[in-house]
Coordinates of C-alpha atoms and ligand atoms in Angstrom, one line a residue:
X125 CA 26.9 -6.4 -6.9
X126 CA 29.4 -9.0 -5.5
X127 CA 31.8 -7.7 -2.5
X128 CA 34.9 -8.3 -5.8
X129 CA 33.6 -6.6 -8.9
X130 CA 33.7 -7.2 -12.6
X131 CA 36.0 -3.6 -13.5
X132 CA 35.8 -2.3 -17.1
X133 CA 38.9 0.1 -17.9
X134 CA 39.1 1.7 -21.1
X135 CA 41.3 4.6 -22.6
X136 CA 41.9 6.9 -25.6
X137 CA 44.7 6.6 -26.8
X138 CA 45.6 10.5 -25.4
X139 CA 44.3 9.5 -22.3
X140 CA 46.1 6.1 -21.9
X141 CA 49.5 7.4 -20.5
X142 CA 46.8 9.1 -17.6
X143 CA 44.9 5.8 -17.1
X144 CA 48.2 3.5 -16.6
X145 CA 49.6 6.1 -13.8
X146 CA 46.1 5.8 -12.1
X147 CA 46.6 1.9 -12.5
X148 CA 49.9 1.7 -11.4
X149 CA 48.7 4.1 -8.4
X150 CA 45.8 1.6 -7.5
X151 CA 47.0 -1.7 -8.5
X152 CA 46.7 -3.4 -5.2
X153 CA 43.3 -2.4 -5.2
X154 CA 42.2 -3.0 -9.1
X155 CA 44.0 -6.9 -8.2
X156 CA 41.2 -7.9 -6.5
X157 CA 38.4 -7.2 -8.6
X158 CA 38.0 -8.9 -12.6
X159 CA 39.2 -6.5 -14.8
X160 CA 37.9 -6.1 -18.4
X161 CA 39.5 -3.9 -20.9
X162 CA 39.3 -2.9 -24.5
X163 CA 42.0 -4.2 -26.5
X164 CA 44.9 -1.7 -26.2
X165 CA 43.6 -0.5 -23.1
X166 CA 43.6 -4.0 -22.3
X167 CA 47.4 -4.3 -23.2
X168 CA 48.8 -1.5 -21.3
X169 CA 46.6 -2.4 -17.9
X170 CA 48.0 -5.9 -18.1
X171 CA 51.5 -4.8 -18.9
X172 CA 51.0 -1.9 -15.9
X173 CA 49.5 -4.8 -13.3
X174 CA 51.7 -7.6 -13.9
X175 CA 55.2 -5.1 -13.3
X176 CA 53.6 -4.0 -10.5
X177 CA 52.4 -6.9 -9.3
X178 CA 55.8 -8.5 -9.6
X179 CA 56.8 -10.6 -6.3
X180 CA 53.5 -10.1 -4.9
X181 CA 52.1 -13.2 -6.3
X182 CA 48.3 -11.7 -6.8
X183 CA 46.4 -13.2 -9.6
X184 CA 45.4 -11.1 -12.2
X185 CA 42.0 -11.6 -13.7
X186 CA 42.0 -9.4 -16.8
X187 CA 39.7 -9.9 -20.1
X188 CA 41.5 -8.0 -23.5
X189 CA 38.1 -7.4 -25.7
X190 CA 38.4 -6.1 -29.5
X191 CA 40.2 -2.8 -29.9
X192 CA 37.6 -0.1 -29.6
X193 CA 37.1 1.5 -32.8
X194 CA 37.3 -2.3 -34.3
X195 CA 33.9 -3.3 -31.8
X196 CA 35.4 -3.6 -28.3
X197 CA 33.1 -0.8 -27.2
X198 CA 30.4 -2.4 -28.1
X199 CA 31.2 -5.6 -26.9
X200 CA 31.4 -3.4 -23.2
X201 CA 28.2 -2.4 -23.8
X202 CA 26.6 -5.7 -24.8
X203 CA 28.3 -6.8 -21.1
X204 CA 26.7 -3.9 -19.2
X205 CA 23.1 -4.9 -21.0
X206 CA 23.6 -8.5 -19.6
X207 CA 24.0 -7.8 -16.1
X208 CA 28.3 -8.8 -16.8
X209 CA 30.0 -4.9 -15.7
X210 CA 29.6 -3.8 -12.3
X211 CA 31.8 0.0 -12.6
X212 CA 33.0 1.5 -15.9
X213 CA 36.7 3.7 -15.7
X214 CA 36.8 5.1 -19.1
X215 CA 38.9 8.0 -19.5
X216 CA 37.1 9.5 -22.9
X217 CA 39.3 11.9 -25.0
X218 CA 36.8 15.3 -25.0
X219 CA 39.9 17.0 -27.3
X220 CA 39.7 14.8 -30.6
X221 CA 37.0 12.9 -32.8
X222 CA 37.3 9.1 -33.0
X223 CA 36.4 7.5 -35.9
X224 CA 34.0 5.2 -33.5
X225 CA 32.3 7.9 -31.6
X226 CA 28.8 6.4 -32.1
X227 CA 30.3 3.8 -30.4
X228 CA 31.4 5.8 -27.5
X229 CA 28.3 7.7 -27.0
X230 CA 26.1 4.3 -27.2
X231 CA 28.8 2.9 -24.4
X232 CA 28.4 6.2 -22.0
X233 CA 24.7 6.0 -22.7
X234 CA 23.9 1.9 -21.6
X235 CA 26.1 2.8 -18.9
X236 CA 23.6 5.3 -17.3
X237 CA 20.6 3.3 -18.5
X238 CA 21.9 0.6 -16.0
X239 CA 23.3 2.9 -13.9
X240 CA 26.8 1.7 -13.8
X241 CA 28.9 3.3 -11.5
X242 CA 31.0 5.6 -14.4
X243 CA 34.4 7.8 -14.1
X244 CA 35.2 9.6 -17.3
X245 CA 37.8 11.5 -15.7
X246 CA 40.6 10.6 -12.9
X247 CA 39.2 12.8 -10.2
X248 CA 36.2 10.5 -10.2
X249 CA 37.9 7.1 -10.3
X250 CA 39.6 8.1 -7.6
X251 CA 36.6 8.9 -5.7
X252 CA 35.6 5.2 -6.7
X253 CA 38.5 3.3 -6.1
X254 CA 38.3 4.7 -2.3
X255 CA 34.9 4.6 -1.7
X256 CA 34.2 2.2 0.7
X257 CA 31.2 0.1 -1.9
X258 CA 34.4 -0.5 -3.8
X259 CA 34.7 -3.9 -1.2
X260 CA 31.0 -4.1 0.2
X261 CA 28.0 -6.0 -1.0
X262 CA 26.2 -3.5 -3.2
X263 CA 22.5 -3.3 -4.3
X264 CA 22.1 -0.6 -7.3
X265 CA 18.7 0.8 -7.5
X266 CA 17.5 0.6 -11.0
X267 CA 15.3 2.7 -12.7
X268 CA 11.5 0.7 -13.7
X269 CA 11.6 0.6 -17.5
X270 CA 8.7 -1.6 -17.8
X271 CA 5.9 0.9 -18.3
X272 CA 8.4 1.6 -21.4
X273 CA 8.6 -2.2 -22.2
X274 CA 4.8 -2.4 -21.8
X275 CA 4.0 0.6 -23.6
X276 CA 1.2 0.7 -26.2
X277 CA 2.6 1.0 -29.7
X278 CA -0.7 0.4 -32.0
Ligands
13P63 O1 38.7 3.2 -28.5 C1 38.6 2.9 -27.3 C2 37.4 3.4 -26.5 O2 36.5 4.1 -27.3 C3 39.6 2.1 -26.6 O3 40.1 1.1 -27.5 P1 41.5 0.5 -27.3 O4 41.7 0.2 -25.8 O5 41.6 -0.7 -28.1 O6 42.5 1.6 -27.7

């Protein structure tokens, strides 16, 4: 991972009010990294950033994907398989069903399968906006899948 990472933020909609507080709380921060968002999410962060960012005169890098239930999920997951996602934010709804849900499991899965840096809840972006990697050359250990690619299947 580059010293400037690539951020994906994404929200349920009961959880959106939560994750544009913790954006407006960290925008200096989340300006220098490329941000990439699920559509609505995508709206609100960009909205959040560019009020904050006002005078400052920061350049916003932000990527709106498809709304989530309509494949922006996936999309995020087809980003983290290619190497593109270097810290998932997404602050999951655990109090309603979402008509996508398959989608949101197979996101929160390829994010451990890479083992991408994940915060599903504001405690622990919190914890990764301040951590120190959030700035420094990073080299994540991955796990071996290759005796699983290799494997015998006849
Ligand atoms: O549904 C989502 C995540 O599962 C988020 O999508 P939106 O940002 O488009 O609301």
């Amino acid at each position: 991972m580059n010293k400037y990472k690539t951020i994906a933020l994404v929200a349920h909609d009961n959880r959106k009010r939560d994750l544009v507080e913790w954006v407006e709380w960290n925008w200096a921060k989340l300006l220098k990294h490329k941000l990439i968002c699920t559509g609505t999410t995508g709206r609100l962060v960009e909205e959040a950033l560019t009020k904050m960012n006002n005078d400052a005169g920061n350049h916003l890098q932000l990527t709106r994907l498809k709304s989530g239930p309509l494949g922006g999920d996936q999309q995020l997951g087809a980003l983290i398989a290619e190497g593109k996602i270097d810290i998932l934010i997404f602050f999951w709804d655990p109090m309603q069903a979402q008509p996508h849900d398959v989608d949101v499991k197979a996101l929160l899965r390829i994010a451990t399968v890479y083992n991408i840096p994940t915060a599903t809840n504001r405690s622990t972006a919190d914890f990764l906006i301040s951590s120190p990697l959030i700035e420094q050359e990073y080299a994540p250990k991955l796990k071996d899948y290759s005796q699983y690619i290799n494997r015998d299947v006849y």
